[in-house]
XYZ file of C-alpha atoms in Angstrom:
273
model
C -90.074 20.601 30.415
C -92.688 21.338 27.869
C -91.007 19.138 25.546
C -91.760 16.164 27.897
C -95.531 17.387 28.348
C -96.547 13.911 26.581
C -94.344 12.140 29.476
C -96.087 13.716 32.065
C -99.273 12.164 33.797
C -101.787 14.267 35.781
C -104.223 13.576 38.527
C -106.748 16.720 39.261
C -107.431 16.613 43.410
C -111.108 18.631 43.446
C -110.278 21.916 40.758
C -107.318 23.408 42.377
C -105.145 21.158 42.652
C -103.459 19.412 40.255
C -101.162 16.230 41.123
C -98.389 15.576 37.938
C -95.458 12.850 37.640
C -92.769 13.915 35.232
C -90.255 10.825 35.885
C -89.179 11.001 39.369
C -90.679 14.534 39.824
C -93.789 14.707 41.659
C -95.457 18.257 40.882
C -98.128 19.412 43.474
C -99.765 22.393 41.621
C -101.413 24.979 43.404
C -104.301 25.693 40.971
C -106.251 28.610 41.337
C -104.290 31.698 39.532
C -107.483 33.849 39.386
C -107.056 34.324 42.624
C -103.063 34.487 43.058
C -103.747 30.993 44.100
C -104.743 31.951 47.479
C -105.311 28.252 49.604
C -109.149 27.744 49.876
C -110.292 25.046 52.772
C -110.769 22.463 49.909
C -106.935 22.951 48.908
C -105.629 22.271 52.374
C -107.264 19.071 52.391
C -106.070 18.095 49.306
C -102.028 18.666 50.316
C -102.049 14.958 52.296
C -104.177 13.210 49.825
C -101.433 14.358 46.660
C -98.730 13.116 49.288
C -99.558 10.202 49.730
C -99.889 8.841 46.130
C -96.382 10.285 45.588
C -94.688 8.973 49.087
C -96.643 5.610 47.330
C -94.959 5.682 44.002
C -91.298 4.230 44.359
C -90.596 6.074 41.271
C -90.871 9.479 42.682
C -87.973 10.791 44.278
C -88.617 14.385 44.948
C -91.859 16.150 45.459
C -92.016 20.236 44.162
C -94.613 22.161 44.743
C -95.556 25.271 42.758
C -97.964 27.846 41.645
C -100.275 27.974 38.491
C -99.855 31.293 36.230
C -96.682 33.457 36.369
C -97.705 36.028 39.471
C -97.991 33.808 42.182
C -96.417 30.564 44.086
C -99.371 31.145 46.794
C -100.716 34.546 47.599
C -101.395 33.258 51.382
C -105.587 32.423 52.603
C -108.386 32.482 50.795
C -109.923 34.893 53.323
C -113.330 35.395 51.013
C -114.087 32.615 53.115
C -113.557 33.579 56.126
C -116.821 34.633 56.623
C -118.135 31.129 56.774
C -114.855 29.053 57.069
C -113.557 31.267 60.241
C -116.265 33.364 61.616
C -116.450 31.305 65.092
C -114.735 29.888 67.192
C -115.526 26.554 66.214
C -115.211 26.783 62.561
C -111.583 28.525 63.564
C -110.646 25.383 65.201
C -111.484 23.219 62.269
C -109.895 25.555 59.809
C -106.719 25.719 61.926
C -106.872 21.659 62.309
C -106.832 21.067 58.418
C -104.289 23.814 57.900
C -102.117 22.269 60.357
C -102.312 18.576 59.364
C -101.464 19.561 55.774
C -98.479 21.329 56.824
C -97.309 18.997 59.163
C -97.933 16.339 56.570
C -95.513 18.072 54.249
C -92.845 18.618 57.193
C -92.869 15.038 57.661
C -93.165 13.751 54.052
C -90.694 10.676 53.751
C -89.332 12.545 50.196
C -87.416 15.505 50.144
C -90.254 18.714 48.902
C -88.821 21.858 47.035
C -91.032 24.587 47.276
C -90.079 26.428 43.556
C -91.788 29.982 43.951
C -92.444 32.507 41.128
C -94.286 35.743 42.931
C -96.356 35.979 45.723
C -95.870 33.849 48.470
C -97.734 35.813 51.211
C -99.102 34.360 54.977
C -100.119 30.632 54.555
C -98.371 30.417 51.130
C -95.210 31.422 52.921
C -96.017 28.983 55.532
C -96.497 25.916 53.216
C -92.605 27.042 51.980
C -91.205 26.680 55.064
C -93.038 23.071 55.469
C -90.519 22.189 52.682
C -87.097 21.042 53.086
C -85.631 23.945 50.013
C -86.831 27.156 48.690
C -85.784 28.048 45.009
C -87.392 31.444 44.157
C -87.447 33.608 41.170
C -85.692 37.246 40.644
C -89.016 38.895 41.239
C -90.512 37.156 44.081
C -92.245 38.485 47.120
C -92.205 37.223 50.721
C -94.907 38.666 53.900
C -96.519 37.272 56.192
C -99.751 40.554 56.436
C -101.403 38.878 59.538
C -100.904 42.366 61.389
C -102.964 43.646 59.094
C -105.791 41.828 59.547
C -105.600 41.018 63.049
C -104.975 37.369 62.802
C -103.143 35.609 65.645
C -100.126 32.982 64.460
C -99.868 29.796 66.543
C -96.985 28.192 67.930
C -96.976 25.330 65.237
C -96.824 28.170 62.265
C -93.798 30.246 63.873
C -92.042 27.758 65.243
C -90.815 26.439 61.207
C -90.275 30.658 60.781
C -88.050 30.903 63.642
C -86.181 27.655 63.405
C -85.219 29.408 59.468
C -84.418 32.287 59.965
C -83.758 32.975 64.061
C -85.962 35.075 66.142
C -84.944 38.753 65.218
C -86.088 38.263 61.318
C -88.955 36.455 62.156
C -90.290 39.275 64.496
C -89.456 41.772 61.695
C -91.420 39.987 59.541
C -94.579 39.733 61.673
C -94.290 42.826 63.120
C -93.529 45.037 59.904
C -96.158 42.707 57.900
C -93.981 44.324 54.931
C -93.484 42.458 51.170
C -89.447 41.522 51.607
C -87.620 41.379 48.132
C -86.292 37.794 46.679
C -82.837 39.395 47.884
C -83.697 40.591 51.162
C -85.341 36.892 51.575
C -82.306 35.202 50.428
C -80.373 37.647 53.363
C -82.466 36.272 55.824
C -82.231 32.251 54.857
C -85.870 32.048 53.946
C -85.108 31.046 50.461
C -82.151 28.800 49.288
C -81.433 29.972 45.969
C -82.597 33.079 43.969
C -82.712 31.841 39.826
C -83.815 34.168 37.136
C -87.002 34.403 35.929
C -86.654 32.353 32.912
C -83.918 29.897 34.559
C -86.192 28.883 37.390
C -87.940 25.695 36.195
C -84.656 24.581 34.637
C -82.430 25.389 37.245
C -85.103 23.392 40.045
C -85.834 20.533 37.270
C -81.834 20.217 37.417
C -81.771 19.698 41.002
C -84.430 17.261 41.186
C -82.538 15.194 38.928
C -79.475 15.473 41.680
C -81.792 14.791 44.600
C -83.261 11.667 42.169
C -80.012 9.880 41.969
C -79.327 10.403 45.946
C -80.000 7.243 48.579
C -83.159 7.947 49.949
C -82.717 6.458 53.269
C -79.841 9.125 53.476
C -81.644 11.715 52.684
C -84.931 10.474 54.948
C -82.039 10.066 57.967
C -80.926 13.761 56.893
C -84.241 15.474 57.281
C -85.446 13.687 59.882
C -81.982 14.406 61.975
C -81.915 17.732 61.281
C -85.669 18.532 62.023
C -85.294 16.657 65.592
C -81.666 19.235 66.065
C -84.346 22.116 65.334
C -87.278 21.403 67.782
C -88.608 23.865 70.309
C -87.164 24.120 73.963
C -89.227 21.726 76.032
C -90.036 24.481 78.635
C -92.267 27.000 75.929
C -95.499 27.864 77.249
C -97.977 26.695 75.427
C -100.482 28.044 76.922
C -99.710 31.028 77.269
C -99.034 30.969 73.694
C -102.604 29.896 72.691
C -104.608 32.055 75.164
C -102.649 35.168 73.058
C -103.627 33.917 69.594
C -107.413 33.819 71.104
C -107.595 36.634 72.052
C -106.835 37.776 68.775
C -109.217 35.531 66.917
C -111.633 36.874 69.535
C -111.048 40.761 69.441
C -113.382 43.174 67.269
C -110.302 44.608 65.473
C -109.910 40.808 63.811
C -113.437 41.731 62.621
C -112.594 44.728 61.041
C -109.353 43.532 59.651
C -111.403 40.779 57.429
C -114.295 43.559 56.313
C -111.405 45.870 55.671
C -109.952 43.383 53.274
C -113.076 42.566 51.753
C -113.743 46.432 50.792
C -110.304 47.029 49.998
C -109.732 49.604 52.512
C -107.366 50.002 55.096
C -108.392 48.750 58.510
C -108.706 51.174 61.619
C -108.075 49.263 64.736
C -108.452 50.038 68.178
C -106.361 47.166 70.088
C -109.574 45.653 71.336
């Protein structure tokens, strides 16, 4: 691809996020590798915003996203600001609403999305995987989702694309253990499609997008839309009941603790209160 860099045409979305067309390639680039490209607030609003120029442009076919740098696809939350961004219960609720636009945006983009990971791709970067329709992941990638850790609560909407994957025996070991799984172990599970080497993985994805390119879109629009309807949720899930637990987290002092102990890189003592 470097050969084509002339080809390619950028559009910058705020300063970490970078929008590039490379033929009928859309790239969304997660920009921010000083910080493992963790997703700040400004970053989730950018995700619809870089969709819809591409779902605009009849030329693109096929909409990747991947990380800046060569350690990370998305190393999960910004949770510096946390602070300020998710300190009450309000600013929670706003946080939470942007967060889940953008990834509902990219479960329902009209393209088909490969998310192409190299590294990290921890909590909310895991999450904004599974929002894609493939995963193509290098040799020495890393998949957790640490919200254990900090006391964070995960709502319906960000499990249900988890458990759907993978079934409901996985996605509880994930949570639960809130351990890094190998690119291997991940490919076990069916949380990644395809495991490339580390030098082969921008080839090897570039070479599919060129399949997916000369596909009938309409097919492949019927295909993803078919087989996300086949997926859904049982109508009878409570809700609810679902919400009121995730509160409660959100609202107990050990979420408190699990941010400060993040902050001061320590581990975090909690009390189940």
């Amino acid at each position: 691809r470097s050969a084509a860099l002339s080809e390619r045409r950028q559009t910058p979305y705020g300063k970490k996020m970078i929008a590039e067309k490379d033929g009928a390639v859309g790239w969304m680039i997660f920009n921010n590798p000083e910080r493992h490209n963790a997703l700040s607030f400004d970053m989730w609003e950018a995700i619809p915003r870089i969709l819809n120029q591409f779902e605009a442009d009849a030329e693109v076919r096929v909409i990747v996203l991947k990380g800046a740098g060569e350690k990370s696809f998305i190393s999960g939350a910004d949770i510096s600001e946390f602070d300020k961004k998710r300190a009450s219960t309000e600013a929670v609720a706003q946080y939470d609403q942007v967060a889940h636009e953008a990834s509902k945006r990219l479960s329902d983009a009209a393209k088909p999305t490969i998310a192409m990971i190299r590294g990290y791709c921890i909590g909310g970067g895991l999450g904004v995987a599974l929002s894609c329709d493939m995963r193509i992941a290098s040799t020495g990638s890393r998949f957790a989702i640490p919200a254990a850790k900090l006391g964070l609560g995960y709502r319906v909407s960000s499990l249900q694309p988890l458990i759907a994957l993978i079934g409901p025996a996985f996605a509880k070991e994930i949570i639960i253990t809130a351990r890094q799984f190998d690119s291997g172990e991940a490919l076990g599970m069916g949380l990644i499609n395809r495991v490339v080497d580390e030098k082969e993985l921008e080839d090897f994805t570039a070479d599919y997008c060129r399949r997916i390119a000369a596909n009938a879109p309409l097919t492949m629009l019927a295909a993803k839309r078919t087989v996300d309807e086949i997926a859904r949720a049982p109508r009878d899930l409570d809700h609810e009941l679902c919400e009121r637990l995730v509160e409660e987290c959100f609202a107990s002092e050990d979420y408190v603790e699990g941010r400060r102990a993040f902050m001061e890189k320590r581990k975090p003592k909690f009390q189940g209160r």
